[in-house]
CSV table of C-alpha atoms and ligand atoms in Angstrom, one decimal:
chain,number,residue,atom,x,y,z
A,18,UNK,CA,73.1,49.0,304.0
A,19,UNK,CA,69.6,50.1,305.3
A,20,UNK,CA,68.7,53.5,304.3
A,21,UNK,CA,67.4,56.0,307.0
A,22,UNK,CA,63.9,57.3,307.0
A,23,UNK,CA,62.8,60.6,309.1
A,24,UNK,CA,59.3,60.6,309.2
A,25,UNK,CA,57.0,63.5,310.3
A,26,UNK,CA,53.3,62.8,312.2
A,27,UNK,CA,52.0,66.0,312.5
A,28,UNK,CA,49.2,64.7,314.4
A,29,UNK,CA,46.2,67.1,314.7
A,30,UNK,CA,48.0,70.7,314.3
A,31,UNK,CA,48.4,73.3,311.8
A,32,UNK,CA,46.0,75.3,309.1
A,33,UNK,CA,45.9,75.1,305.5
A,34,UNK,CA,48.0,78.2,305.7
A,35,UNK,CA,50.8,76.6,308.0
A,36,UNK,CA,51.0,73.4,306.4
A,37,UNK,CA,51.7,74.5,303.0
A,38,UNK,CA,54.5,76.9,304.3
A,39,UNK,CA,55.8,73.8,306.2
A,40,UNK,CA,55.9,71.7,303.0
A,41,UNK,CA,57.5,74.5,301.1
A,42,UNK,CA,60.0,74.9,303.8
A,43,UNK,CA,60.9,71.2,304.0
A,44,UNK,CA,61.0,70.7,300.3
A,45,UNK,CA,63.3,73.4,299.8
A,46,UNK,CA,65.6,72.7,302.6
A,47,UNK,CA,68.8,70.6,302.5
A,48,UNK,CA,67.7,66.9,303.7
A,49,UNK,CA,71.1,65.2,303.9
A,50,UNK,CA,71.6,61.5,303.0
A,51,UNK,CA,67.9,60.8,304.7
A,52,UNK,CA,64.7,60.0,303.0
A,53,UNK,CA,61.8,62.0,304.1
A,54,UNK,CA,58.1,61.7,304.8
A,55,UNK,CA,55.4,63.5,306.2
A,56,UNK,CA,52.1,62.5,307.5
A,57,UNK,CA,50.0,65.3,307.6
A,58,UNK,CA,46.3,65.5,309.1
A,59,UNK,CA,43.8,64.0,306.1
A,60,UNK,CA,42.2,67.0,305.2
A,61,UNK,CA,45.4,68.2,303.8
A,62,UNK,CA,46.4,65.0,302.2
A,63,UNK,CA,45.3,65.8,298.7
A,64,UNK,CA,46.6,69.3,298.8
A,65,UNK,CA,50.1,68.5,300.0
A,66,UNK,CA,50.2,65.3,297.7
A,67,UNK,CA,50.1,67.5,294.9
A,68,UNK,CA,52.6,69.8,296.4
A,69,UNK,CA,55.3,66.9,296.8
A,70,UNK,CA,55.1,65.4,293.3
A,71,UNK,CA,58.7,65.2,292.2
A,72,UNK,CA,60.0,66.5,295.5
A,73,UNK,CA,61.2,63.4,297.0
A,74,UNK,CA,59.5,63.7,299.9
A,75,UNK,CA,57.1,61.1,300.4
A,76,UNK,CA,53.5,61.4,301.8
A,77,UNK,CA,51.8,59.5,304.6
A,78,UNK,CA,48.6,59.2,306.2
A,79,UNK,CA,48.1,58.9,310.3
A,80,UNK,CA,45.8,55.7,310.4
A,81,UNK,CA,43.9,53.9,308.0
A,82,UNK,CA,40.1,51.9,308.2
A,83,UNK,CA,40.6,48.2,308.1
A,84,UNK,CA,37.8,47.4,305.7
A,85,UNK,CA,38.0,48.2,301.9
A,86,UNK,CA,35.2,50.7,301.7
A,87,UNK,CA,31.6,51.1,303.1
A,88,UNK,CA,29.3,52.4,306.2
A,89,UNK,CA,32.2,53.2,308.4
A,90,UNK,CA,31.7,57.5,309.2
A,91,UNK,CA,34.6,59.0,309.7
A,92,UNK,CA,37.1,56.3,308.5
A,93,UNK,CA,39.8,56.5,305.5
A,94,UNK,CA,40.2,53.7,303.1
A,95,UNK,CA,43.4,52.5,302.1
A,96,UNK,CA,42.5,53.0,298.1
A,97,UNK,CA,41.5,57.0,299.1
A,98,UNK,CA,45.0,57.1,300.7
A,99,UNK,CA,46.6,55.7,297.5
A,100,UNK,CA,44.4,58.3,295.4
A,101,UNK,CA,45.7,60.7,297.6
A,102,UNK,CA,49.4,60.0,296.9
A,103,UNK,CA,50.2,58.2,300.4
A,104,UNK,CA,52.9,55.8,300.1
A,105,UNK,CA,53.1,55.4,303.9
A,106,UNK,CA,50.4,55.3,306.6
A,107,UNK,CA,51.1,55.4,310.5
A,108,UNK,CA,49.2,52.5,312.4
A,109,UNK,CA,49.0,51.6,316.0
A,110,UNK,CA,50.5,55.3,317.4
A,111,UNK,CA,50.1,54.9,320.7
A,112,UNK,CA,47.7,58.1,321.0
A,113,UNK,CA,45.1,55.7,318.7
A,114,UNK,CA,46.0,52.8,321.2
A,115,UNK,CA,45.3,54.8,324.1
A,116,UNK,CA,42.8,57.3,323.4
A,117,UNK,CA,40.7,55.6,320.9
A,118,UNK,CA,41.2,52.0,322.4
A,119,UNK,CA,42.7,50.3,319.3
A,120,UNK,CA,43.5,46.8,320.1
A,121,UNK,CA,46.5,44.7,318.9
A,122,UNK,CA,44.1,43.1,316.9
A,123,UNK,CA,42.5,45.9,315.3
A,124,UNK,CA,45.9,47.4,314.7
A,125,UNK,CA,46.8,44.4,313.0
A,126,UNK,CA,44.0,44.6,310.8
A,127,UNK,CA,44.4,48.2,309.9
A,128,UNK,CA,48.3,47.1,309.0
A,129,UNK,CA,46.9,44.4,306.9
A,130,UNK,CA,44.6,46.6,305.0
A,131,UNK,CA,47.6,48.7,304.4
A,132,UNK,CA,49.4,46.0,302.9
A,133,UNK,CA,46.9,44.5,300.9
A,134,UNK,CA,46.5,48.2,299.3
A,135,UNK,CA,49.7,48.3,298.3
A,136,UNK,CA,50.4,51.1,301.1
A,137,UNK,CA,53.8,51.0,303.6
A,138,UNK,CA,52.5,50.7,307.2
A,139,UNK,CA,54.7,52.2,309.9
A,140,UNK,CA,53.7,50.3,312.6
A,141,UNK,CA,54.2,51.7,316.1
A,142,UNK,CA,55.1,49.6,318.9
A,143,UNK,CA,56.1,50.9,322.8
A,144,UNK,CA,55.7,50.4,326.3
A,145,UNK,CA,54.2,52.7,328.7
A,146,UNK,CA,56.2,53.9,331.6
A,147,UNK,CA,54.9,51.5,334.1
A,148,UNK,CA,55.3,48.6,331.5
A,149,UNK,CA,59.1,49.4,331.2
A,150,UNK,CA,59.0,49.9,335.0
A,151,UNK,CA,57.6,46.3,335.5
A,152,UNK,CA,60.4,45.1,333.0
A,153,UNK,CA,57.8,44.3,330.5
A,154,UNK,CA,59.4,46.6,327.4
A,155,UNK,CA,60.3,43.6,325.2
A,156,UNK,CA,56.8,41.5,326.2
A,157,UNK,CA,54.6,44.3,325.4
A,158,UNK,CA,56.3,45.0,322.1
A,159,UNK,CA,56.6,41.5,321.0
A,160,UNK,CA,53.1,41.0,321.8
A,161,UNK,CA,52.2,44.0,319.5
A,162,UNK,CA,54.5,42.5,316.6
A,163,UNK,CA,53.2,39.1,316.9
A,164,UNK,CA,49.6,40.6,316.8
A,165,UNK,CA,50.6,41.8,313.2
A,166,UNK,CA,52.5,38.8,312.3
A,167,UNK,CA,49.6,36.3,312.9
A,168,UNK,CA,47.5,38.2,310.5
A,169,UNK,CA,49.8,39.4,307.9
A,170,UNK,CA,53.0,37.2,308.3
A,171,UNK,CA,56.5,38.1,308.1
A,172,UNK,CA,56.6,38.5,304.5
A,173,UNK,CA,54.6,41.8,304.9
A,174,UNK,CA,57.6,43.6,306.7
A,175,UNK,CA,59.3,43.5,303.5
A,176,UNK,CA,57.2,46.4,302.8
A,177,UNK,CA,56.7,47.8,306.5
A,178,UNK,CA,57.8,50.0,308.4
A,179,UNK,CA,58.4,49.7,312.5
A,180,UNK,CA,58.6,52.6,314.8
A,181,UNK,CA,59.6,51.8,318.6
A,182,UNK,CA,57.9,54.6,320.4
A,183,UNK,CA,58.2,54.6,324.2
A,184,UNK,CA,55.0,55.8,325.3
A,185,UNK,CA,56.8,57.5,328.1
A,186,UNK,CA,58.9,59.6,325.6
A,187,UNK,CA,56.2,60.7,323.0
A,188,UNK,CA,55.8,64.5,323.6
A,189,UNK,CA,57.1,64.2,326.8
A,190,UNK,CA,60.8,65.9,326.1
A,191,UNK,CA,62.0,62.6,328.0
A,192,UNK,CA,64.1,60.8,325.2
A,193,UNK,CA,64.8,57.2,325.7
A,194,UNK,CA,68.6,57.2,325.9
A,195,UNK,CA,70.6,55.7,322.6
A,196,UNK,CA,71.4,52.7,324.7
A,197,UNK,CA,67.9,52.2,325.9
A,198,UNK,CA,66.3,52.4,322.2
A,199,UNK,CA,69.1,50.6,321.0
A,200,UNK,CA,68.4,47.3,322.9
A,201,UNK,CA,64.6,47.2,321.9
A,202,UNK,CA,65.4,47.5,318.0
A,203,UNK,CA,67.8,45.0,318.1
A,204,UNK,CA,65.5,42.9,320.2
A,205,UNK,CA,62.7,43.2,317.1
A,206,UNK,CA,65.3,42.9,314.5
A,207,UNK,CA,66.5,39.8,316.3
A,208,UNK,CA,62.9,38.3,316.4
A,209,UNK,CA,62.1,39.0,312.7
A,210,UNK,CA,65.8,37.6,311.6
A,211,UNK,CA,64.6,34.2,313.4
A,212,UNK,CA,61.5,34.2,310.8
A,213,UNK,CA,63.2,35.6,307.8
A,214,UNK,CA,66.8,37.0,308.0
A,215,UNK,CA,66.8,39.0,304.9
A,216,UNK,CA,63.6,40.7,305.5
A,217,UNK,CA,65.0,41.7,308.7
A,218,UNK,CA,68.1,42.8,307.5
A,219,UNK,CA,66.3,44.9,305.1
A,220,UNK,CA,63.7,46.5,307.6
A,221,UNK,CA,63.6,49.7,309.0
A,222,UNK,CA,63.1,50.5,312.5
A,223,UNK,CA,62.7,53.8,313.7
A,224,UNK,CA,62.9,55.9,316.9
A,225,UNK,CA,60.1,57.6,318.0
A,226,UNK,CA,59.6,60.0,321.2
A,227,UNK,CA,60.8,63.7,321.9
A,228,UNK,CA,63.7,63.2,318.8
A,229,UNK,CA,64.6,66.3,318.0
A,230,UNK,CA,68.2,68.0,316.4
A,231,UNK,CA,69.9,68.1,319.9
A,232,UNK,CA,69.7,64.1,320.6
A,233,UNK,CA,68.9,63.0,317.0
A,234,UNK,CA,72.8,62.2,315.8
A,235,UNK,CA,73.4,60.2,318.8
A,236,UNK,CA,70.3,58.4,318.7
A,237,UNK,CA,70.6,57.4,314.6
A,238,UNK,CA,74.3,56.5,314.9
A,239,UNK,CA,73.1,53.3,316.9
A,240,UNK,CA,73.3,50.3,314.4
A,241,UNK,CA,69.4,49.1,314.6
A,242,UNK,CA,68.0,52.7,314.6
A,243,UNK,CA,67.2,53.8,310.7
A,244,UNK,CA,65.4,56.9,311.3
A,245,UNK,CA,63.0,58.4,313.1
A,246,UNK,CA,59.2,59.2,313.5
A,247,UNK,CA,58.9,62.9,314.9
A,248,UNK,CA,55.8,64.6,316.6
A,249,UNK,CA,57.1,67.7,318.0
A,250,UNK,CA,60.1,68.5,315.9
A,251,UNK,CA,58.2,68.0,312.6
A,252,UNK,CA,56.4,70.9,313.0
A,253,UNK,CA,59.3,73.2,312.1
A,254,UNK,CA,60.9,73.0,308.4
A,255,UNK,CA,64.7,73.6,310.4
A,256,UNK,CA,64.1,71.2,313.2
A,257,UNK,CA,62.8,68.4,311.0
A,258,UNK,CA,65.5,69.1,308.7
A,259,UNK,CA,68.5,69.5,311.0
A,260,UNK,CA,67.2,65.7,312.4
A,261,UNK,CA,67.2,64.4,308.7
A,262,UNK,CA,71.0,65.7,308.5
A,263,UNK,CA,71.9,64.0,311.2
A,264,UNK,CA,71.6,60.5,309.7
B,349,PEP,C1,54.9,60.5,317.9
B,349,PEP,O1,54.2,61.3,318.4
B,349,PEP,O2,55.1,59.7,316.8
B,349,PEP,C2,56.1,61.4,318.6
B,349,PEP,C3,57.4,60.7,318.3
B,349,PEP,O3,56.3,62.6,319.3
B,349,PEP,P1,57.2,63.5,319.6
B,349,PEP,O4,58.3,63.6,318.8
B,349,PEP,O5,56.6,64.8,319.9
B,349,PEP,O6,57.6,62.7,320.9
């Protein structure tokens, strides 16, 4: 039986004051049966890592450099994220792919660095609206996952998470139907199962894209949806916790 992970991606939002209040609210609240993680802006990781100690809420970063150390201005090494207390790191978020031009190969290299450093990557995959309309959804998701498999192999997914995030649903208020999401999640699990059934069975596959307290229960009740990667609704402790309670 897989546990469910509700992870908050705070993106580039908040101030020291607002993020500490948010952490206080999340730690103090009822999270139901869900595992929780928060992914704050990098500059707040050390502070929030300290606040989360012994809370049972995990810390994650929003990206990681593909290199171990050196002259890579603006980047963060996996070892630094570990030192800050991170368990997770998001890789391949659609905003990184579309705004910053991160290719499948670069995402795969970042994923691999996270694995080598003992972090659990949350690999984001998903299609644009145009790709969905052209019935390319599964081809796109498979291509994005294949790039990672080619570098890290199926074994890496024993300590990784996949987040299916249709690009057209991120930050738009337009959520995938439970049936649309389940179909993609089941296809991902089937693909992984063909390589290693045990790893596929234990793999947490999160849904992301305008998940909120109103639509979470139906999405999370799907057999292959093992939690959520939450953007906007993770910025309010009550909404984030309400999603967790929907597990
Ligand atoms: C995200 O950015 O990963 C995300 C799912 O955002 P939102 O929940 O705001 O759609």
